[in-house]
């Protein structure tokens, strides 16, 4: 099976712009979660989607949003980019939802640099 | 709220020696605990998990972890370290009612020297 794929792998944007990142989960996985990784804050949970519905949301401003499509692919959007949004954005997929113990599998990430 | 602490930023060990990477957690209810490893410019790779049952969990690449409920710890271990084990290791916890939301520790860099 192919793993979690994320596109693009690298992105450079300017302050004030917006960006959309894409994630394709492992085939058959219906849960997709997004995380932000920075040297200062470490790994932080952004949000989780399951069956096209946002189920959990982390403590991030409303500039960060996401969605999931019927084929379980997910996108996240960051509007009005700030320098502090520079980070590695990781997507993870899991087979099922909250009552299961299935582990999440991570993609390689999208490295976003805001200048 | 749930939290994870990895008290050591870096662990140094000689190749062939046993290694331990420490993790303590705080969560309401029974925890789901995970260890992930990250190599440079890569995503996180799943190593092992504890859900219930035997307190000693075996995972990938010879790693194992010991769950200790009274000490709220989940330390990662390996009997004999390899140079190729050098990487960044993350402990994570998930509350049983928190969907797939993982809370990660700050990470521990493992350096295995030949």
Coordinates of C-alpha atoms in Angstrom, one line a residue:
Chain A
X1 CA 0.0 0.0 0.0
X2 CA 1.2 3.5 -0.7
X3 CA 1.8 5.7 2.3
X4 CA 0.4 9.1 3.2
X5 CA 1.3 11.6 0.5
X6 CA 1.5 15.3 0.9
X7 CA 1.9 18.0 -1.7
X8 CA 3.7 20.1 -2.2
X9 CA 6.8 19.1 -0.2
X10 CA 8.2 22.6 0.0
X11 CA 6.6 26.0 -0.3
X12 CA 7.8 29.5 0.0
X13 CA 5.2 32.2 0.6
X14 CA 5.1 35.9 1.5
X15 CA 3.5 37.4 4.5
X16 CA -0.2 38.1 3.9
X17 CA -0.6 35.5 1.3
X18 CA -2.7 32.3 1.7
X19 CA -1.7 28.7 1.1
X20 CA -3.4 25.4 0.6
X21 CA -1.7 22.1 1.5
X22 CA -2.9 18.7 0.4
X23 CA -2.9 15.3 1.9
X24 CA -3.9 11.9 0.5
X25 CA -4.3 9.2 3.2
X26 CA -3.5 5.6 3.0
X27 CA -6.1 3.8 1.0
X28 CA -9.0 2.7 3.3
X29 CA -8.1 5.3 6.0
X30 CA -11.0 7.6 6.8
X31 CA -9.5 9.8 9.5
X32 CA -7.0 12.5 8.6
X33 CA -5.3 14.7 11.2
X34 CA -3.0 17.7 10.7
X35 CA -0.1 18.7 12.9
X36 CA 2.3 21.7 12.9
X37 CA 5.9 21.1 13.9
X38 CA 8.2 24.0 14.8
X39 CA 11.5 24.1 16.7
X40 CA 9.9 26.3 19.4
X41 CA 6.5 24.7 19.9
X42 CA 7.2 21.2 18.9
X43 CA 4.4 19.1 17.5
X44 CA 1.0 20.6 17.9
X45 CA -2.4 19.2 16.8
X46 CA -4.3 21.4 14.3
X47 CA -7.5 19.4 13.5
X48 CA -8.9 16.0 12.6
X49 CA -11.4 15.1 10.0
X50 CA -13.4 11.9 9.8
X51 CA -16.0 11.2 7.1
X52 CA -15.8 14.8 5.9
X53 CA -16.5 16.3 9.3
X54 CA -14.2 18.1 11.6
X55 CA -14.1 16.1 14.8
X56 CA -11.4 17.8 16.8
X57 CA -9.7 21.2 16.6
X58 CA -6.5 22.3 18.3
X59 CA -5.8 25.7 19.7
X60 CA -5.0 27.6 16.5
X61 CA -6.5 30.8 15.2
X62 CA -9.3 30.8 12.6
X63 CA -6.8 31.5 9.9
X64 CA -6.1 27.8 9.9
X65 CA -8.9 25.8 8.3
X66 CA -9.3 22.5 6.6
X67 CA -11.7 20.2 4.9
X68 CA -12.0 16.6 3.8
X69 CA -13.4 15.2 0.6
X70 CA -15.6 12.2 0.1
X71 CA -12.5 10.2 -1.0
X72 CA -10.9 11.0 2.4
X73 CA -8.3 13.4 0.8
X74 CA -7.8 16.5 2.9
X75 CA -6.7 20.0 2.5
X76 CA -5.6 22.6 5.0
X77 CA -5.6 26.3 4.3
X78 CA -3.8 29.1 6.1
X79 CA -4.9 32.6 5.2
X80 CA -3.1 35.9 5.9
X81 CA 0.2 34.1 6.5
X82 CA 2.5 35.3 9.3
X83 CA 6.2 34.7 9.7
X84 CA 5.4 32.4 12.7
X85 CA 3.5 30.1 10.4
X86 CA 6.8 28.8 9.0
X87 CA 6.8 25.2 10.0
X88 CA 6.7 21.6 8.9
X89 CA 3.0 20.6 8.4
X90 CA 2.4 16.9 8.9
X91 CA -0.7 15.0 7.9
X92 CA -1.5 11.7 9.5
X93 CA -4.2 9.1 8.6
X94 CA -5.8 6.3 10.6
X95 CA -8.2 3.6 9.8
X96 CA -11.0 4.5 12.0
X97 CA -12.1 6.9 14.6
X98 CA -12.3 7.7 18.3
X99 CA -13.2 4.4 19.8
X100 CA -10.4 2.5 18.2
X101 CA -6.8 2.1 19.2
X102 CA -5.4 2.3 15.7
X103 CA -2.2 4.2 15.3
X104 CA -1.8 7.1 12.9
X105 CA 0.6 7.0 9.9
X106 CA 2.3 10.2 9.0
X107 CA 3.2 11.7 5.6
X108 CA 6.6 13.3 4.9
X109 CA 5.2 16.8 5.6
X110 CA 5.1 20.1 3.7
X111 CA 7.8 22.5 4.7
X112 CA 6.3 26.0 4.6
X113 CA 8.5 29.0 4.7
X114 CA 7.0 32.5 5.1
X115 CA 9.1 35.4 4.2
Chain B
X1 CA -6.0 18.3 29.5
X2 CA -3.4 15.8 28.5
X3 CA 0.3 16.3 28.5
X4 CA 3.6 14.4 27.8
X5 CA 7.0 15.1 29.2
X6 CA 10.3 13.8 27.8
X7 CA 12.8 15.0 30.4
X8 CA 15.9 14.5 28.3
X9 CA 16.5 16.6 25.2
X10 CA 19.3 14.3 24.2
X11 CA 20.4 10.8 25.1
X12 CA 23.9 9.6 24.2
X13 CA 24.7 5.9 24.1
X14 CA 27.5 3.7 22.6
X15 CA 26.6 1.2 19.9
X16 CA 25.8 -2.1 21.4
X17 CA 24.8 -0.7 24.8
X18 CA 21.2 -0.7 26.0
X19 CA 19.2 2.5 25.6
X20 CA 16.3 4.1 27.4
X21 CA 14.3 7.2 26.3
X22 CA 12.1 8.4 29.1
X23 CA 8.5 9.5 28.8
X24 CA 5.9 10.5 31.4
X25 CA 2.3 11.4 30.7
X26 CA -0.8 12.9 32.2
X27 CA -4.3 12.1 30.9
X28 CA -7.8 11.5 32.2
X29 CA -8.9 7.9 32.0
X30 CA -7.0 5.1 30.4
X31 CA -4.3 6.3 28.1
X32 CA -3.4 5.2 24.6
X33 CA 0.4 5.7 24.4
X34 CA 2.6 5.8 21.3
X35 CA 6.2 6.1 20.3
X36 CA 7.3 7.6 17.0
X37 CA 10.7 8.2 15.4
X38 CA 11.6 11.0 13.0
X39 CA 14.6 10.9 10.7
X40 CA 15.9 14.2 9.2
X41 CA 13.6 15.7 6.6
X42 CA 11.1 12.9 7.1
X43 CA 7.7 12.5 8.7
X44 CA 7.0 10.5 11.8
X45 CA 7.4 6.8 11.8
X46 CA 5.3 4.6 14.1
X47 CA 7.3 2.4 16.5
X48 CA 4.9 0.9 19.0
X49 CA 1.8 1.5 21.1
X50 CA 0.2 0.6 24.4
X51 CA -3.5 0.3 24.6
X52 CA -4.2 -2.4 27.2
X53 CA -2.8 -5.7 28.4
X54 CA 0.8 -6.6 28.9
X55 CA 2.8 -3.7 30.3
X56 CA 5.8 -4.6 28.1
X57 CA 5.1 -3.7 24.5
X58 CA 7.3 -4.8 21.6
X59 CA 7.6 -2.8 18.4
X60 CA 9.5 -2.3 15.3
X61 CA 13.3 -2.5 14.9
X62 CA 13.8 -4.2 18.2
X63 CA 12.3 -1.4 20.3
X64 CA 10.1 -2.1 23.3
X65 CA 8.4 0.1 25.9
X66 CA 7.3 -0.5 29.4
X67 CA 4.0 1.0 30.7
X68 CA 4.0 1.8 34.4
X69 CA 0.6 3.0 35.5
X70 CA 1.6 4.0 39.0
X71 CA 4.5 6.2 37.7
X72 CA 2.5 7.3 34.6
X73 CA 5.5 6.4 32.5
X74 CA 6.1 4.8 29.2
X75 CA 9.8 4.5 28.6
X76 CA 11.2 3.4 25.3
X77 CA 14.0 0.7 25.4
X78 CA 16.3 -1.3 23.2
X79 CA 18.7 -3.9 24.5
X80 CA 21.5 -3.1 22.0
X81 CA 21.7 0.3 20.2
X82 CA 22.7 0.7 16.6
X83 CA 24.2 3.8 15.0
X84 CA 21.3 3.8 12.6
X85 CA 18.9 4.3 15.6
X86 CA 20.2 7.9 15.9
X87 CA 17.1 10.0 15.4
X88 CA 14.5 12.1 17.1
X89 CA 12.0 10.2 19.2
X90 CA 8.6 11.4 20.2
X91 CA 6.3 10.0 22.9
X92 CA 2.6 10.7 22.4
X93 CA -0.6 10.2 24.4
X94 CA -4.2 10.0 23.3
X95 CA -7.2 10.1 25.6
X96 CA -9.8 7.4 25.0
X97 CA -12.4 10.1 24.1
X98 CA -10.2 12.5 22.2
X99 CA -10.7 11.2 18.7
X100 CA -7.3 10.8 17.0
X101 CA -5.8 13.9 18.7
X102 CA -2.3 13.1 19.8
X103 CA -0.4 15.2 22.3
X104 CA 3.3 14.9 21.8
X105 CA 6.2 15.3 24.1
X106 CA 9.0 17.7 23.1
X107 CA 11.1 14.9 21.6
X108 CA 14.4 13.3 22.6
X109 CA 17.4 13.2 20.2
X110 CA 19.1 9.9 20.4
X111 CA 22.8 9.8 19.5
X112 CA 24.4 6.4 19.1
X113 CA 28.2 6.6 18.8
X114 CA 30.2 3.8 17.2

